Amino acid sequence: AEALATSDRLALDRLSLAGNEVGLPRLLALGRVSGLLRVPVLDLSGNRLGPAGVRAILHRPDGVRVRELDLGHNELGDAG
């Protein structure tokens, strides 16, 4: 995921990282997660992101370009 996120040449139509249990600490450690958010269809289901992970994704200063984002099975609760 880190290599993909930091790639300057990411030209995928869709990316599935489902079930990799990335979690918020690893998501934040990627630093340049905006690279992942250039993919039109992104599946982050089953990655233990929680509400804070969703906020980290959606509140990026450089914006989000994902058209479809799957966050299923991430224990988002009412806050998510």
Short mmCIF file of N, CA, C and O in Angstrom, two decimals:
data_model
loop_
_atom_site.label_atom_id
_atom_site.label_comp_id
_atom_site.label_asym_id
_atom_site.label_seq_id
_atom_site.Cartn_x
_atom_site.Cartn_y
_atom_site.Cartn_z
N ALA A 1 0.83 -1.19 0.00
CA ALA A 1 0.00 0.00 0.00
C ALA A 1 0.87 1.26 0.00
O ALA A 1 0.55 2.22 -0.67
N GLU A 2 1.98 1.22 0.74
CA GLU A 2 2.84 2.41 0.80
C GLU A 2 3.44 2.71 -0.56
O GLU A 2 3.49 3.86 -0.99
N ALA A 3 3.90 1.70 -1.27
CA ALA A 3 4.48 1.91 -2.59
C ALA A 3 3.45 2.49 -3.55
O ALA A 3 3.74 3.38 -4.34
N LEU A 4 2.23 1.99 -3.47
CA LEU A 4 1.16 2.52 -4.33
C LEU A 4 0.82 3.95 -3.96
O LEU A 4 0.62 4.80 -4.82
N ALA A 5 0.74 4.22 -2.67
CA ALA A 5 0.34 5.55 -2.21
C ALA A 5 1.35 6.62 -2.58
O ALA A 5 1.00 7.77 -2.80
N THR A 6 2.61 6.25 -2.68
CA THR A 6 3.64 7.24 -2.96
C THR A 6 4.03 7.29 -4.44
O THR A 6 4.89 8.07 -4.81
N SER A 7 3.37 6.49 -5.26
CA SER A 7 3.69 6.45 -6.68
C SER A 7 3.22 7.72 -7.38
O SER A 7 2.10 8.17 -7.19
N ASP A 8 4.08 8.30 -8.20
CA ASP A 8 3.71 9.45 -9.01
C ASP A 8 2.99 9.02 -10.28
O ASP A 8 2.47 9.85 -11.01
N ARG A 9 3.00 7.75 -10.55
CA ARG A 9 2.42 7.24 -11.80
C ARG A 9 1.27 6.28 -11.57
O ARG A 9 1.03 5.40 -12.39
N LEU A 10 0.56 6.46 -10.51
CA LEU A 10 -0.57 5.60 -10.20
C LEU A 10 -1.69 5.88 -11.20
O LEU A 10 -2.22 6.97 -11.25
N ALA A 11 -2.01 4.89 -12.01
CA ALA A 11 -3.03 5.06 -13.04
C ALA A 11 -3.97 3.87 -13.03
O ALA A 11 -4.21 3.25 -14.06
N LEU A 12 -4.49 3.54 -11.88
CA LEU A 12 -5.41 2.42 -11.75
C LEU A 12 -6.85 2.91 -11.84
O LEU A 12 -7.16 4.03 -11.46
N ASP A 13 -7.74 2.03 -12.32
CA ASP A 13 -9.17 2.33 -12.33
C ASP A 13 -9.81 1.96 -11.01
O ASP A 13 -10.79 2.56 -10.60
N ARG A 14 -9.26 0.95 -10.37
CA ARG A 14 -9.79 0.51 -9.07
C ARG A 14 -8.68 -0.17 -8.29
O ARG A 14 -7.73 -0.70 -8.87
N LEU A 15 -8.82 -0.12 -6.97
CA LEU A 15 -7.83 -0.73 -6.09
C LEU A 15 -8.55 -1.33 -4.90
O LEU A 15 -9.36 -0.67 -4.26
N SER A 16 -8.28 -2.58 -4.61
CA SER A 16 -8.86 -3.25 -3.45
C SER A 16 -7.75 -3.59 -2.46
O SER A 16 -6.84 -4.33 -2.77
N LEU A 17 -7.86 -3.00 -1.29
CA LEU A 17 -6.99 -3.35 -0.17
C LEU A 17 -7.82 -4.00 0.93
O LEU A 17 -7.47 -3.97 2.10
N ALA A 18 -8.92 -4.60 0.54
CA ALA A 18 -9.86 -5.21 1.47
C ALA A 18 -9.19 -6.28 2.31
O ALA A 18 -8.39 -7.07 1.81
N GLY A 19 -9.50 -6.29 3.59
CA GLY A 19 -9.03 -7.33 4.49
C GLY A 19 -7.57 -7.27 4.86
O GLY A 19 -7.03 -8.22 5.40
N ASN A 20 -6.90 -6.18 4.59
CA ASN A 20 -5.47 -6.06 4.91
C ASN A 20 -5.21 -5.51 6.31
O ASN A 20 -4.06 -5.39 6.71
N GLU A 21 -6.27 -5.14 7.01
CA GLU A 21 -6.16 -4.62 8.37
C GLU A 21 -5.12 -3.50 8.46
O GLU A 21 -4.25 -3.49 9.33
N VAL A 22 -5.22 -2.56 7.54
CA VAL A 22 -4.30 -1.43 7.50
C VAL A 22 -4.35 -0.65 8.81
O VAL A 22 -3.33 -0.33 9.39
N GLY A 23 -5.55 -0.34 9.28
CA GLY A 23 -5.70 0.39 10.54
C GLY A 23 -5.26 1.84 10.42
O GLY A 23 -4.54 2.23 9.50
N LEU A 24 -5.70 2.65 11.38
CA LEU A 24 -5.39 4.07 11.36
C LEU A 24 -3.89 4.36 11.47
O LEU A 24 -3.36 5.18 10.72
N PRO A 25 -3.15 3.71 12.37
CA PRO A 25 -1.72 4.02 12.46
C PRO A 25 -0.97 3.83 11.15
O PRO A 25 -0.16 4.66 10.75
N ARG A 26 -1.25 2.73 10.45
CA ARG A 26 -0.57 2.50 9.16
C ARG A 26 -1.06 3.47 8.10
O ARG A 26 -0.29 3.92 7.26
N LEU A 27 -2.36 3.78 8.14
CA LEU A 27 -2.90 4.74 7.19
C LEU A 27 -2.21 6.08 7.34
O LEU A 27 -1.78 6.70 6.37
N LEU A 28 -2.06 6.52 8.57
CA LEU A 28 -1.38 7.80 8.82
C LEU A 28 0.10 7.72 8.50
O LEU A 28 0.70 8.68 8.04
N ALA A 29 0.71 6.55 8.72
CA ALA A 29 2.13 6.37 8.43
C ALA A 29 2.42 6.44 6.93
O ALA A 29 3.54 6.76 6.53
N LEU A 30 1.42 6.16 6.12
CA LEU A 30 1.63 6.25 4.67
C LEU A 30 1.99 7.67 4.26
O LEU A 30 2.68 7.88 3.28
N GLY A 31 1.51 8.64 5.04
CA GLY A 31 1.88 10.03 4.78
C GLY A 31 1.25 10.60 3.54
O GLY A 31 0.55 11.58 3.59
N ARG A 32 1.49 9.96 2.41
CA ARG A 32 0.98 10.48 1.14
C ARG A 32 -0.21 9.65 0.68
O ARG A 32 -0.28 9.22 -0.46
N VAL A 33 -1.15 9.43 1.58
CA VAL A 33 -2.33 8.64 1.25
C VAL A 33 -3.12 9.25 0.10
O VAL A 33 -3.92 8.60 -0.53
N SER A 34 -2.85 10.50 -0.24
CA SER A 34 -3.56 11.13 -1.35
C SER A 34 -3.33 10.38 -2.65
O SER A 34 -4.16 10.42 -3.55
N GLY A 35 -2.21 9.67 -2.78
CA GLY A 35 -1.98 8.85 -3.96
C GLY A 35 -3.04 7.77 -4.10
O GLY A 35 -3.51 7.49 -5.20
N LEU A 36 -3.43 7.17 -3.01
CA LEU A 36 -4.50 6.18 -3.03
C LEU A 36 -5.82 6.84 -3.38
O LEU A 36 -6.69 6.23 -3.99
N LEU A 37 -6.00 8.07 -2.97
CA LEU A 37 -7.28 8.74 -3.17
C LEU A 37 -7.44 9.31 -4.57
O LEU A 37 -8.39 10.00 -4.86
N ARG A 38 -6.51 9.02 -5.45
CA ARG A 38 -6.66 9.36 -6.87
C ARG A 38 -7.31 8.23 -7.64
O ARG A 38 -7.68 8.39 -8.80
N VAL A 39 -7.43 7.05 -7.03
CA VAL A 39 -8.04 5.89 -7.68
C VAL A 39 -9.56 6.08 -7.66
O VAL A 39 -10.13 6.33 -6.62
N PRO A 40 -10.23 5.97 -8.82
CA PRO A 40 -11.68 6.20 -8.86
C PRO A 40 -12.50 5.27 -7.98
O PRO A 40 -13.49 5.68 -7.40
N VAL A 41 -12.10 4.01 -7.86
CA VAL A 41 -12.82 3.04 -7.05
C VAL A 41 -11.84 2.43 -6.06
O VAL A 41 -10.88 1.77 -6.45
N LEU A 42 -12.08 2.64 -4.78
CA LEU A 42 -11.16 2.20 -3.73
C LEU A 42 -11.91 1.38 -2.69
O LEU A 42 -12.92 1.82 -2.13
N ASP A 43 -11.42 0.17 -2.43
CA ASP A 43 -12.03 -0.72 -1.44
C ASP A 43 -11.10 -0.83 -0.24
O ASP A 43 -10.03 -1.43 -0.33
N LEU A 44 -11.50 -0.21 0.86
CA LEU A 44 -10.75 -0.29 2.12
C LEU A 44 -11.54 -1.07 3.17
O LEU A 44 -11.32 -0.90 4.36
N SER A 45 -12.44 -1.94 2.73
CA SER A 45 -13.25 -2.69 3.68
C SER A 45 -12.36 -3.64 4.49
O SER A 45 -11.34 -4.12 4.03
N GLY A 46 -12.78 -3.87 5.74
CA GLY A 46 -12.07 -4.79 6.61
C GLY A 46 -10.67 -4.37 6.96
O GLY A 46 -9.77 -5.20 7.02
N ASN A 47 -10.47 -3.08 7.22
CA ASN A 47 -9.13 -2.58 7.52
C ASN A 47 -8.99 -1.92 8.89
O ASN A 47 -8.00 -1.25 9.15
N ARG A 48 -9.96 -2.11 9.75
CA ARG A 48 -9.92 -1.57 11.12
C ARG A 48 -9.64 -0.06 11.14
O ARG A 48 -8.83 0.42 11.93
N LEU A 49 -10.30 0.67 10.26
CA LEU A 49 -10.06 2.10 10.19
C LEU A 49 -10.81 2.88 11.26
O LEU A 49 -10.28 3.80 11.83
N GLY A 50 -12.05 2.54 11.52
CA GLY A 50 -12.83 3.25 12.52
C GLY A 50 -13.14 4.68 12.09
O GLY A 50 -12.72 5.14 11.03
N PRO A 51 -13.89 5.41 12.92
CA PRO A 51 -14.28 6.79 12.58
C PRO A 51 -13.08 7.71 12.34
O PRO A 51 -13.11 8.54 11.44
N ALA A 52 -12.03 7.57 13.12
CA ALA A 52 -10.86 8.43 12.94
C ALA A 52 -10.18 8.17 11.59
O ALA A 52 -9.68 9.11 10.96
N GLY A 53 -10.19 6.94 11.13
CA GLY A 53 -9.63 6.62 9.82
C GLY A 53 -10.42 7.26 8.69
O GLY A 53 -9.86 7.77 7.73
N VAL A 54 -11.75 7.24 8.83
CA VAL A 54 -12.60 7.86 7.82
C VAL A 54 -12.35 9.37 7.79
O VAL A 54 -12.22 9.96 6.73
N ARG A 55 -12.24 9.98 8.97
CA ARG A 55 -11.94 11.42 9.02
C ARG A 55 -10.59 11.71 8.37
O ARG A 55 -10.44 12.69 7.64
N ALA A 56 -9.59 10.87 8.61
CA ALA A 56 -8.26 11.07 8.02
C ALA A 56 -8.32 11.01 6.50
O ALA A 56 -7.61 11.72 5.82
N ILE A 57 -9.19 10.16 5.97
CA ILE A 57 -9.33 10.03 4.53
C ILE A 57 -10.09 11.22 3.94
O ILE A 57 -9.67 11.82 2.97
N LEU A 58 -11.21 11.55 4.55
CA LEU A 58 -12.11 12.54 3.96
C LEU A 58 -11.71 13.99 4.21
O LEU A 58 -12.14 14.87 3.48
N HIS A 59 -10.91 14.25 5.22
CA HIS A 59 -10.54 15.62 5.54
C HIS A 59 -9.13 15.97 5.10
O HIS A 59 -8.43 16.72 5.77
N ARG A 60 -8.72 15.45 3.97
CA ARG A 60 -7.39 15.75 3.42
C ARG A 60 -7.39 17.16 2.85
O ARG A 60 -8.33 17.55 2.16
N PRO A 61 -6.34 17.94 3.10
CA PRO A 61 -6.29 19.30 2.54
C PRO A 61 -6.24 19.32 1.02
O PRO A 61 -6.68 20.27 0.39
N ASP A 62 -5.73 18.25 0.41
CA ASP A 62 -5.64 18.20 -1.05
C ASP A 62 -6.87 17.56 -1.69
O ASP A 62 -6.92 17.37 -2.89
N GLY A 63 -7.86 17.23 -0.88
CA GLY A 63 -9.11 16.69 -1.40
C GLY A 63 -9.09 15.21 -1.67
O GLY A 63 -8.08 14.54 -1.53
N VAL A 64 -10.25 14.70 -2.06
CA VAL A 64 -10.45 13.29 -2.35
C VAL A 64 -11.03 13.18 -3.75
O VAL A 64 -11.97 13.88 -4.08
N ARG A 65 -10.48 12.30 -4.56
CA ARG A 65 -10.97 12.13 -5.93
C ARG A 65 -11.67 10.79 -6.14
O ARG A 65 -12.05 10.46 -7.25
N VAL A 66 -11.83 10.01 -5.09
CA VAL A 66 -12.48 8.71 -5.18
C VAL A 66 -13.97 8.90 -5.46
O VAL A 66 -14.62 9.70 -4.80
N ARG A 67 -14.48 8.16 -6.45
CA ARG A 67 -15.92 8.21 -6.74
C ARG A 67 -16.67 7.14 -5.96
O ARG A 67 -17.81 7.34 -5.59
N GLU A 68 -16.04 5.99 -5.74
CA GLU A 68 -16.64 4.90 -4.98
C GLU A 68 -15.65 4.47 -3.91
O GLU A 68 -14.51 4.12 -4.22
N LEU A 69 -16.09 4.49 -2.66
CA LEU A 69 -15.24 4.12 -1.54
C LEU A 69 -15.96 3.11 -0.67
O LEU A 69 -17.04 3.41 -0.15
N ASP A 70 -15.41 1.91 -0.55
CA ASP A 70 -16.02 0.86 0.27
C ASP A 70 -15.31 0.83 1.62
O ASP A 70 -14.12 0.57 1.69
N LEU A 71 -16.06 1.17 2.67
CA LEU A 71 -15.52 1.17 4.02
C LEU A 71 -16.24 0.14 4.90
O LEU A 71 -16.20 0.23 6.12
N GLY A 72 -16.88 -0.84 4.27
CA GLY A 72 -17.59 -1.88 5.01
C GLY A 72 -16.67 -2.63 5.97
O GLY A 72 -15.47 -2.73 5.76
N HIS A 73 -17.25 -3.13 7.04
CA HIS A 73 -16.53 -3.94 8.03
C HIS A 73 -15.35 -3.20 8.66
O HIS A 73 -14.26 -3.77 8.84
N ASN A 74 -15.55 -1.93 8.98
CA ASN A 74 -14.52 -1.14 9.63
C ASN A 74 -14.92 -0.62 11.01
O ASN A 74 -14.27 0.24 11.54
N GLU A 75 -15.99 -1.18 11.57
CA GLU A 75 -16.43 -0.80 12.91
C GLU A 75 -16.54 0.72 13.06
O GLU A 75 -15.96 1.33 13.96
N LEU A 76 -17.31 1.34 12.16
CA LEU A 76 -17.44 2.78 12.17
C LEU A 76 -18.39 3.28 13.24
O LEU A 76 -18.24 4.39 13.72
N GLY A 77 -19.38 2.50 13.60
CA GLY A 77 -20.33 2.91 14.63
C GLY A 77 -21.09 4.15 14.24
O GLY A 77 -21.11 4.57 13.08
N ASP A 78 -21.72 4.80 15.21
CA ASP A 78 -22.51 6.00 14.95
C ASP A 78 -21.64 7.17 14.51
O ASP A 78 -22.07 8.03 13.76
N ALA A 79 -20.41 7.24 14.98
CA ALA A 79 -19.52 8.35 14.64
C ALA A 79 -19.03 8.27 13.21
O ALA A 79 -18.58 9.25 12.65
N GLY A 80 -19.11 7.09 12.59
CA GLY A 80 -18.61 6.92 11.23
C GLY A 80 -19.69 7.18 10.24
O GLY A 80 -19.52 7.32 9.09
#
